[in-house]
Short mmCIF file of C-alpha atoms in Angstrom, two decimals:
data_model
loop_
_atom_site.label_atom_id
_atom_site.label_comp_id
_atom_site.label_asym_id
_atom_site.label_seq_id
_atom_site.Cartn_x
_atom_site.Cartn_y
_atom_site.Cartn_z
CA MET A 55 79.79 21.89 -43.56
CA ARG A 56 78.54 20.38 -40.30
CA GLU A 57 80.86 20.79 -37.34
CA ARG A 58 82.54 17.75 -35.81
CA PRO A 59 80.01 16.04 -33.51
CA PRO A 60 80.64 16.51 -29.80
CA GLU A 61 82.03 13.68 -27.73
CA PRO A 62 79.33 11.29 -26.52
CA THR A 63 77.60 12.28 -23.32
CA ASP A 64 75.45 10.41 -20.86
CA ALA A 65 72.40 11.98 -22.49
CA THR A 66 73.23 10.53 -25.89
CA ASP A 67 74.48 7.17 -24.68
CA ALA A 68 71.80 6.41 -22.16
CA SER A 69 69.37 3.66 -23.00
CA THR A 70 66.51 5.98 -22.04
CA PRO A 71 66.56 8.98 -24.39
CA THR A 72 66.58 12.37 -22.70
CA VAL A 73 65.79 15.79 -24.12
CA ARG A 74 66.00 19.33 -22.83
CA GLY A 75 62.68 20.97 -22.14
CA THR A 76 59.11 19.75 -22.48
CA PRO A 77 56.38 20.05 -25.10
CA ARG A 78 54.80 22.81 -23.03
CA GLN A 79 58.08 24.74 -22.95
CA GLY A 80 58.48 24.21 -26.67
CA VAL A 81 55.11 25.73 -27.54
CA ALA A 82 55.43 28.46 -24.88
CA SER A 83 58.77 29.68 -26.22
CA ALA A 84 57.50 29.53 -29.82
CA THR A 85 54.43 31.55 -28.81
CA LEU A 86 56.63 34.14 -27.10
CA GLY A 87 58.85 34.52 -30.16
CA PHE A 88 55.85 34.77 -32.47
CA PHE A 89 54.19 37.38 -30.22
CA VAL A 90 57.34 39.51 -30.29
CA GLY A 91 57.79 39.29 -34.06
CA PHE A 92 54.15 39.43 -35.17
CA ALA A 93 53.62 42.89 -33.70
CA GLY A 94 55.42 44.14 -36.83
CA VAL A 95 52.11 43.82 -38.73
CA VAL A 96 51.15 47.23 -37.35
CA CYS A 97 54.60 48.80 -37.56
CA TYR A 98 53.24 51.89 -39.35
CA GLY A 99 49.44 51.54 -39.44
CA PRO A 100 48.39 53.08 -36.11
CA VAL A 101 50.58 56.17 -36.63
CA ALA A 102 50.47 56.34 -40.42
CA SER A 103 49.22 59.94 -40.35
CA GLU A 104 52.50 61.05 -38.72
CA PHE A 105 54.54 59.78 -41.67
CA GLU A 106 51.95 61.01 -44.15
CA GLY A 107 52.15 64.54 -42.76
CA ALA A 108 55.92 64.63 -42.37
CA MET A 109 56.77 63.29 -45.85
CA GLY A 110 53.70 64.49 -47.76
CA LEU A 111 52.78 61.02 -48.98
CA SER A 112 50.10 60.24 -51.53
CA GLY A 113 47.51 57.61 -50.71
CA LEU A 114 49.28 55.02 -52.84
CA LEU A 115 52.68 55.61 -51.22
CA LEU A 116 51.12 55.56 -47.75
CA GLY A 117 49.37 52.27 -48.57
CA LEU A 118 52.63 50.74 -49.74
CA LEU A 119 54.41 51.92 -46.61
CA VAL A 120 51.80 50.44 -44.29
CA ALA A 121 51.90 47.15 -46.23
CA ALA A 122 55.70 46.84 -46.31
CA PRO A 123 56.05 44.82 -43.07
CA GLN A 124 53.28 42.39 -44.05
CA LEU A 125 54.72 41.80 -47.50
CA THR A 126 58.13 40.89 -46.13
CA GLY A 127 56.76 38.77 -43.35
CA SER A 128 54.57 36.79 -45.70
CA LEU A 129 57.23 36.14 -48.34
CA LEU A 130 59.74 34.88 -45.79
CA ARG A 131 57.30 32.42 -44.25
CA ILE A 132 57.83 29.94 -47.06
CA PRO A 133 61.63 29.49 -46.97
CA PHE A 134 61.92 29.89 -43.19
CA GLY A 135 59.08 27.48 -42.49
CA ALA A 136 60.86 24.89 -44.62
CA TRP A 137 64.26 25.69 -43.09
CA VAL A 138 62.94 24.27 -39.83
CA GLU A 139 63.03 20.87 -41.54
CA ASP A 140 66.83 21.11 -41.63
CA VAL A 141 67.88 22.84 -38.42
CA GLY A 142 64.90 23.04 -36.07
CA ALA A 143 63.10 26.23 -35.11
CA LYS A 144 65.46 28.13 -32.82
CA LYS A 145 67.95 29.32 -35.43
CA PRO A 146 65.32 30.52 -37.97
CA PHE A 147 63.47 32.27 -35.13
CA LEU A 148 66.57 34.16 -34.03
CA VAL A 149 67.50 35.19 -37.58
CA LEU A 150 64.02 36.63 -38.21
CA LEU A 151 63.83 38.42 -34.87
CA GLY A 152 67.36 39.72 -35.41
CA LEU A 153 66.35 41.24 -38.75
CA SER A 154 63.39 42.89 -37.03
CA ILE A 155 65.72 44.40 -34.45
CA VAL A 156 67.92 45.80 -37.21
CA GLY A 157 64.89 47.30 -38.95
CA MET A 158 63.44 48.88 -35.81
CA GLY A 159 66.85 50.11 -34.72
CA GLY A 160 67.46 51.70 -38.11
CA LEU A 161 64.04 53.36 -38.07
CA SER A 162 64.62 54.69 -34.55
CA ALA A 163 68.01 56.10 -35.55
CA LEU A 164 66.49 57.79 -38.60
CA LEU A 165 63.74 59.38 -36.52
CA LEU A 166 66.27 60.54 -33.93
CA THR A 167 68.26 62.39 -36.61
CA ALA A 168 65.58 63.54 -39.05
CA TYR A 169 62.14 63.72 -37.40
CA PRO A 170 60.11 65.90 -37.57
CA ASP A 171 61.43 68.77 -39.64
CA GLY A 172 64.12 66.86 -41.51
CA LEU A 173 62.00 63.85 -42.52
CA THR A 174 61.07 64.38 -46.17
CA MET A 175 59.96 62.45 -49.23
CA ALA A 176 63.63 61.77 -49.95
CA HIS A 177 63.68 59.44 -46.94
CA TYR A 178 60.77 57.33 -48.20
CA PRO A 179 62.89 54.46 -49.62
CA ILE A 180 64.83 54.03 -46.38
CA VAL A 181 61.68 54.26 -44.23
CA PHE A 182 60.09 51.61 -46.48
CA PHE A 183 63.22 49.45 -46.18
CA PHE A 184 63.34 49.64 -42.39
CA GLY A 185 59.63 48.85 -42.24
CA ALA A 186 60.19 45.78 -44.38
CA LEU A 187 63.02 44.63 -42.12
CA SER A 188 60.90 45.23 -39.03
CA GLY A 189 58.24 42.99 -40.54
CA CYS A 190 60.57 39.99 -40.87
CA GLY A 191 59.42 38.81 -37.45
CA ILE A 192 55.95 38.22 -38.90
CA ALA A 193 57.40 35.19 -40.70
CA THR A 194 57.97 33.47 -37.35
CA PHE A 195 54.43 32.15 -37.69
CA SER A 196 55.42 29.34 -40.04
CA VAL A 197 58.56 28.60 -38.02
CA GLY A 198 56.69 28.37 -34.74
CA SER A 199 53.78 26.37 -36.12
CA THR A 200 56.18 23.78 -37.54
CA GLN A 201 58.08 23.66 -34.26
CA THR A 202 54.83 23.12 -32.36
CA SER A 203 53.74 20.33 -34.70
CA TYR A 204 56.96 18.42 -34.04
CA TRP A 205 56.55 18.62 -30.26
CA TYR A 206 52.97 17.30 -30.00
CA PRO A 207 51.09 14.16 -31.12
CA SER A 208 48.53 14.35 -33.93
CA GLU A 209 45.44 14.30 -31.71
CA LYS A 210 46.56 17.51 -29.95
CA GLN A 211 47.68 19.47 -33.02
CA GLY A 212 44.59 21.66 -33.25
CA THR A 213 44.69 22.70 -29.61
CA VAL A 214 48.38 23.54 -29.37
CA LEU A 215 48.58 25.19 -32.79
CA ALA A 216 45.57 27.31 -31.91
CA ALA A 217 47.17 28.29 -28.58
CA PHE A 218 50.37 29.22 -30.38
CA GLY A 219 48.62 31.13 -33.17
CA GLY A 220 45.90 32.65 -31.02
CA LEU A 221 48.08 34.04 -28.23
CA GLY A 222 50.82 35.12 -30.64
CA ASN A 223 48.26 36.85 -32.84
CA THR A 224 47.22 39.17 -30.02
CA SER A 225 50.27 41.41 -30.43
CA PRO A 226 48.95 43.48 -33.41
CA GLY A 227 45.75 44.26 -31.53
CA LEU A 228 47.60 45.17 -28.35
CA PHE A 229 50.09 47.32 -30.24
CA THR A 230 47.25 49.01 -32.14
CA LEU A 231 45.93 50.11 -28.76
CA ALA A 232 49.32 50.89 -27.21
CA LEU A 233 51.12 52.73 -30.02
CA PRO A 234 48.81 55.79 -30.10
CA VAL A 235 49.12 56.02 -26.30
CA ALA A 236 52.92 55.81 -26.55
CA LEU A 237 52.82 58.43 -29.30
CA ALA A 238 50.98 60.86 -27.02
CA ALA A 239 53.27 60.16 -24.07
CA LEU A 240 56.67 59.74 -25.71
CA GLY A 241 56.37 61.22 -29.18
CA LEU A 242 56.92 59.28 -32.40
CA THR A 243 60.64 58.74 -31.86
CA GLY A 244 60.19 57.69 -28.22
CA ALA A 245 57.43 55.25 -29.17
CA TYR A 246 59.68 53.46 -31.67
CA LEU A 247 62.61 53.46 -29.25
CA ALA A 248 60.35 51.72 -26.75
CA TRP A 249 59.39 49.18 -29.44
CA PHE A 250 63.10 48.68 -30.23
CA ALA A 251 63.76 47.88 -26.56
CA PHE A 252 60.78 45.51 -26.51
CA LEU A 253 62.20 43.60 -29.47
CA ILE A 254 65.60 43.20 -27.85
CA VAL A 255 64.19 42.03 -24.52
CA GLY A 256 61.71 39.69 -26.24
CA THR A 257 64.40 38.15 -28.44
CA VAL A 258 66.69 37.53 -25.46
CA ALA A 259 63.79 35.95 -23.57
CA TYR A 260 63.03 33.67 -26.51
CA ALA A 261 66.69 32.68 -26.96
CA SER A 262 66.99 31.71 -23.29
CA SER A 263 63.80 29.64 -23.21
CA ALA A 264 63.56 28.07 -26.69
CA VAL A 265 63.92 24.30 -27.04
CA ASP A 266 63.91 22.42 -30.33
CA ALA A 267 61.88 19.23 -30.73
CA PRO A 268 63.60 15.99 -29.58
CA TYR A 269 64.70 14.85 -33.05
CA PHE A 270 66.64 18.06 -33.68
CA GLN A 271 68.22 17.93 -30.24
CA PHE A 272 69.60 14.46 -30.88
CA VAL A 273 70.86 15.38 -34.35
CA LYS A 274 72.67 18.42 -32.93
CA ARG A 275 74.38 16.11 -30.44
CA GLY A 276 75.85 14.19 -33.37
CA VAL A 277 73.42 11.28 -33.28
CA ASP A 278 72.79 9.59 -36.63
CA GLU A 279 69.49 10.73 -38.19
CA ARG A 280 67.95 7.26 -38.11
CA GLU A 281 68.92 6.77 -34.50
CA ALA A 282 67.80 10.29 -33.65
CA ARG A 283 64.38 9.48 -35.04
CA ARG A 284 64.20 6.27 -33.01
CA ARG A 285 65.10 8.10 -29.82
CA ALA A 286 62.70 10.96 -30.56
CA GLU A 287 59.88 8.45 -31.11
CA ALA A 288 60.67 7.00 -27.70
CA CYS A 289 60.22 10.53 -26.32
CA GLY A 290 56.77 10.77 -27.91
CA GLN A 291 57.54 12.69 -31.12
CA GLU A 292 55.31 11.54 -34.01
CA LEU A 293 56.02 13.92 -36.90
CA PHE A 294 59.45 14.20 -38.50
CA PRO A 295 61.11 16.15 -41.33
CA GLY A 296 60.51 14.67 -44.76
CA GLY A 297 63.73 15.94 -46.36
CA ASP A 298 65.70 19.12 -46.95
CA ALA A 299 64.06 22.55 -47.08
CA MET A 300 63.45 22.76 -50.82
CA ALA A 301 62.31 19.15 -50.94
CA SER A 302 59.78 19.97 -48.25
CA ILE A 303 58.40 22.89 -50.27
CA ARG A 304 58.30 20.88 -53.48
CA GLY A 305 56.72 17.95 -51.71
CA ALA A 306 54.01 20.10 -50.17
CA ALA A 307 53.40 21.97 -53.44
CA SER A 308 52.89 18.69 -55.31
CA ILE A 309 49.94 17.75 -53.10
CA PRO A 310 46.66 19.30 -54.36
CA ARG A 311 45.19 19.49 -50.87
CA THR A 312 47.99 21.87 -49.87
CA TRP A 313 46.55 24.44 -52.28
CA VAL A 314 43.06 23.91 -50.92
CA LEU A 315 44.44 24.78 -47.48
CA VAL A 316 46.22 27.81 -48.98
CA ALA A 317 42.91 29.03 -50.40
CA LEU A 318 41.12 28.53 -47.09
CA PHE A 319 43.85 30.39 -45.20
CA PHE A 320 43.70 33.19 -47.79
CA THR A 321 40.13 33.83 -46.70
CA SER A 322 40.58 33.34 -42.95
CA PHE A 323 44.00 34.72 -42.06
CA GLY A 324 44.50 36.84 -45.17
CA GLY A 325 41.09 38.32 -44.50
CA PHE A 326 42.08 38.93 -40.89
CA LEU A 327 45.14 40.93 -41.99
CA ALA A 328 43.16 42.86 -44.59
CA LEU A 329 40.42 43.89 -42.18
CA THR A 330 42.90 44.80 -39.45
CA THR A 331 43.99 47.65 -41.75
CA TRP A 332 40.61 48.31 -43.46
CA LEU A 333 38.09 48.37 -40.60
CA PRO A 334 39.26 51.70 -39.07
CA SER A 335 38.42 53.45 -42.35
CA TYR A 336 35.06 51.67 -42.47
CA TRP A 337 34.10 52.81 -38.97
CA GLN A 338 35.09 56.40 -39.69
CA ALA A 339 33.44 56.65 -43.11
CA VAL A 340 30.20 54.72 -42.55
CA HIS A 341 29.54 55.34 -38.85
CA GLY A 342 31.32 58.67 -38.32
CA VAL A 343 33.44 57.74 -35.29
CA ASP A 344 36.77 59.42 -34.52
CA VAL A 345 40.17 57.89 -35.26
CA ARG A 346 40.87 56.62 -31.74
CA THR A 347 37.42 55.04 -31.42
CA ALA A 348 37.79 53.41 -34.84
CA GLY A 349 41.11 51.90 -33.78
CA ALA A 350 39.69 50.65 -30.48
CA LEU A 351 36.69 49.05 -32.22
CA THR A 352 38.98 47.34 -34.68
CA ALA A 353 41.33 46.06 -31.98
CA VAL A 354 38.75 44.90 -29.44
CA ALA A 355 35.78 43.77 -31.55
CA PHE A 356 37.87 42.17 -34.28
CA THR A 357 41.67 41.81 -34.05
CA LEU A 358 42.04 40.64 -30.45
CA LEU A 359 38.89 38.54 -30.60
CA ALA A 360 39.99 36.77 -33.78
CA ALA A 361 43.36 36.04 -32.19
CA VAL A 362 42.20 34.79 -28.80
CA ILE A 363 39.33 32.68 -30.14
CA ARG A 364 41.78 30.57 -32.11
CA VAL A 365 42.55 28.70 -28.89
CA PRO A 366 39.02 27.34 -28.29
CA GLY A 367 38.72 27.03 -32.06
CA GLY A 368 41.63 24.61 -32.06
CA ILE A 369 40.12 22.60 -29.22
CA VAL A 370 36.85 22.33 -31.14
CA SER A 371 38.78 21.31 -34.26
CA ASP A 372 40.45 18.47 -32.37
CA ARG A 373 37.15 17.22 -30.96
CA LEU A 374 34.82 17.68 -33.95
CA GLY A 375 37.35 17.61 -36.79
CA GLY A 376 38.99 20.41 -38.73
CA GLU A 377 36.71 20.17 -41.74
CA PRO A 378 33.34 20.52 -39.91
CA THR A 379 34.78 23.35 -37.81
CA ALA A 380 35.99 25.15 -40.94
CA ILE A 381 32.58 24.77 -42.63
CA ALA A 382 30.79 26.27 -39.63
CA SER A 383 33.26 29.14 -39.20
CA PHE A 384 33.20 30.11 -42.87
CA GLY A 385 29.41 30.05 -42.59
CA ALA A 386 29.72 32.62 -39.80
CA ILE A 387 31.91 34.76 -42.07
CA VAL A 388 29.27 34.66 -44.82
CA LEU A 389 26.48 35.64 -42.43
CA ALA A 390 28.50 38.45 -40.83
CA THR A 391 29.57 40.01 -44.11
CA LEU A 392 26.03 39.81 -45.48
CA VAL A 393 24.87 41.85 -42.49
CA LEU A 394 27.70 44.38 -42.92
CA VAL A 395 26.78 44.86 -46.57
CA VAL A 396 23.19 45.82 -45.84
CA THR A 397 23.21 47.46 -42.38
CA ARG A 398 23.95 51.06 -41.45
CA GLU A 399 23.04 50.58 -37.79
CA PHE A 400 26.05 51.00 -35.51
CA ALA A 401 25.10 48.36 -32.92
CA VAL A 402 24.23 45.79 -35.58
CA ALA A 403 27.52 46.47 -37.38
CA VAL A 404 29.47 45.96 -34.14
CA ALA A 405 27.71 42.63 -33.54
CA ALA A 406 28.40 41.52 -37.11
CA THR A 407 32.06 42.51 -36.76
CA ILE A 408 32.35 40.40 -33.61
CA LEU A 409 30.84 37.42 -35.46
CA LEU A 410 33.21 38.05 -38.38
CA GLY A 411 36.25 38.13 -36.10
CA ALA A 412 35.14 34.94 -34.36
CA GLY A 413 34.59 33.20 -37.70
CA MET A 414 38.00 34.17 -39.06
CA GLY A 415 39.79 33.19 -35.86
CA VAL A 416 38.18 29.75 -35.62
CA ALA A 417 38.63 29.15 -39.36
CA SER A 418 42.35 29.92 -39.12
CA ALA A 419 42.70 27.42 -36.26
CA ALA A 420 40.78 24.76 -38.18
CA VAL A 421 42.90 25.17 -41.32
CA PHE A 422 46.19 24.71 -39.47
CA GLN A 423 44.78 21.76 -37.58
CA LEU A 424 44.43 20.10 -40.99
CA VAL A 425 48.00 20.79 -42.21
CA PRO A 426 49.69 17.85 -40.42
CA THR A 427 46.76 15.62 -41.41
CA TYR A 428 46.94 16.26 -45.14
CA VAL A 429 50.68 16.95 -45.52
CA PRO A 430 52.34 14.85 -42.77
CA ASP A 431 55.57 14.27 -44.70
CA ALA A 432 56.25 17.94 -45.45
CA VAL A 433 54.82 19.89 -42.53
CA GLY A 434 57.43 22.64 -42.77
CA GLY A 435 56.92 23.23 -46.48
CA ALA A 436 53.15 23.10 -46.14
CA SER A 437 53.17 25.49 -43.19
CA GLY A 438 55.27 27.91 -45.22
CA LEU A 439 53.03 27.72 -48.29
CA VAL A 440 49.77 27.93 -46.36
CA GLY A 441 50.97 30.65 -44.00
CA GLY A 442 52.90 32.63 -46.61
CA ILE A 443 50.71 32.56 -49.69
CA GLY A 444 47.53 32.49 -47.63
CA ALA A 445 48.58 35.68 -45.87
CA PHE A 446 48.73 37.47 -49.22
CA GLY A 447 45.02 38.02 -48.79
CA GLY A 448 46.10 40.84 -46.51
CA PHE A 449 47.70 42.58 -49.49
CA THR A 450 45.39 41.74 -52.37
CA ILE A 451 41.99 42.26 -50.73
CA PRO A 452 42.29 45.92 -49.60
CA PRO A 453 42.82 47.31 -53.12
CA ILE A 454 39.68 45.46 -54.25
CA LEU A 455 37.76 46.98 -51.35
CA GLY A 456 39.11 50.35 -52.43
CA LEU A 457 37.60 49.90 -55.88
CA PHE A 458 34.14 49.76 -54.31
CA VAL A 459 34.83 53.11 -52.65
CA ASP A 460 36.11 54.60 -55.92
CA LEU A 461 32.96 53.45 -57.72
CA GLN A 462 30.36 54.14 -55.04
CA GLY A 463 31.88 56.64 -52.64
CA THR A 464 31.18 56.21 -48.91
CA PRO A 465 28.59 53.40 -49.40
CA GLY A 466 31.37 51.37 -51.01
CA TYR A 467 32.96 50.85 -47.60
CA ALA A 468 29.95 48.69 -46.70
CA THR A 469 29.16 47.03 -50.02
CA GLY A 470 32.80 46.04 -50.39
CA PHE A 471 32.22 43.35 -47.78
CA VAL A 472 30.62 41.33 -50.55
CA VAL A 473 34.21 40.29 -51.37
CA PHE A 474 34.38 38.35 -48.10
CA LEU A 475 30.90 36.96 -48.68
CA VAL A 476 32.06 35.44 -51.97
CA LEU A 477 35.32 34.17 -50.45
CA GLY A 478 33.35 32.64 -47.58
CA VAL A 479 31.01 30.76 -49.91
CA VAL A 480 33.96 29.42 -51.93
CA SER A 481 35.70 28.37 -48.71
CA ILE A 482 32.61 26.48 -47.53
CA CYS A 483 32.62 24.55 -50.80
CA LEU A 484 36.33 23.74 -50.49
CA SER A 485 36.01 22.67 -46.84
CA SER A 486 33.04 20.46 -47.75
CA GLY A 487 35.13 18.86 -50.49
CA LEU A 488 37.85 18.00 -47.97
CA TYR A 489 35.25 16.58 -45.61
CA ARG A 490 33.77 14.35 -48.33
CA THR A 491 37.17 12.94 -49.29
CA ARG A 492 38.56 12.57 -45.75
CA SER A 493 37.48 8.92 -45.41
CA ALA A 494 39.27 8.04 -48.64
CA LEU A 495 42.45 9.73 -47.37
CA VAL A 496 42.32 7.81 -44.08
CA SER A 497 41.76 4.52 -45.96
CA VAL A 498 44.79 5.11 -48.17
CA ASP A 499 47.01 6.01 -45.19
CA SER A 500 45.91 2.97 -43.17
CA SER A 501 46.55 0.58 -46.08
CA ALA A 502 49.99 1.98 -46.89
CA PRO A 503 52.90 -0.36 -46.09
CA THR A 504 55.00 0.51 -43.06
CA ASP A 505 58.66 -0.12 -42.32
CA ASP A 506 59.44 -2.80 -39.76
#
């Protein structure tokens, strides 16, 4: 039950509506929270060999352990992205980051008491569980993207969403570089204790700086929803919740274009997650580099690049349109993967990987630039579906790549990139379909009756 509204204040009674914070502060705080939580993608990956040696894990169990944070983070994107429609972004953010703190704290406590000699296969379920909890912060992507959409007008969606997603997405790459260094300096337990402290500090920083969009601020002050919308419009807010959380999900799911965007994000962002975990093995098997070099190549030439380039990718999407930008970026993915399939030259492979990372980063920005355009009445539900189901590419693609290795041996690491080639071609076709029907969508929206 909603608490009794507070007594009226000058802020709620004034003829000129006032809100706390600014659009820039809104997107900056969302980006900070996402950066803190999204690092959980690589909770186990960079130091997987430590757990493998201590517990004697098979390849399957190790793969499941490494994937645990991503699975949890993806599944929770859908309900938490839609929950923003009801309460704004701050509360869902804090719940997800709080769960991550519990997971990392539990893992640190386990390592303090059991690692190295006492950590055995019997601890696998609890290690998996704590990894899953630590990955809850990954789901802040859909929360933050919805929050950002409510703060900014439609013509700036691509730029600000790309800034949010691009800067926040840098944390896995940075942690991939930092965790092995922390392991050498502090040991496994010390490295996770440092991560635990980082989560606490980052969550406190987010809580102190976060500001919900104007509509939610007015509602929390006890303002009637209709009046809150009027005041928020006067403050420049253009997008508003379309209903409760489940209604938002159902509304988004009922729109065919939502599933086109899901498919596109499966290739771009799901592919990004998949290759973040797969590329180190490719570099070691095909090009014979050591583990640290393979991790550095993955982080610098792919993961960080794909994250940072989302910012200019969003700007381009705003200026040229999301659909043309998506077509071009998926074309880059097709070209890059074709080169990776056929080449065994190290320098050429590095160049192709850079092109692949750029293509996936720009494509991800373009797809989310299109979400408010095609699903304006259920942005939260659509963000959850696109971000959550689309991210499942990170879980379903690696096993397929593994089949190529099982069938072909070492050459399979290269020929497996044909999977991304096929996905890229399909994505070009889907993006072209959106582009061809865009004018019809605009015509329908402009002819729709509006309330006086």
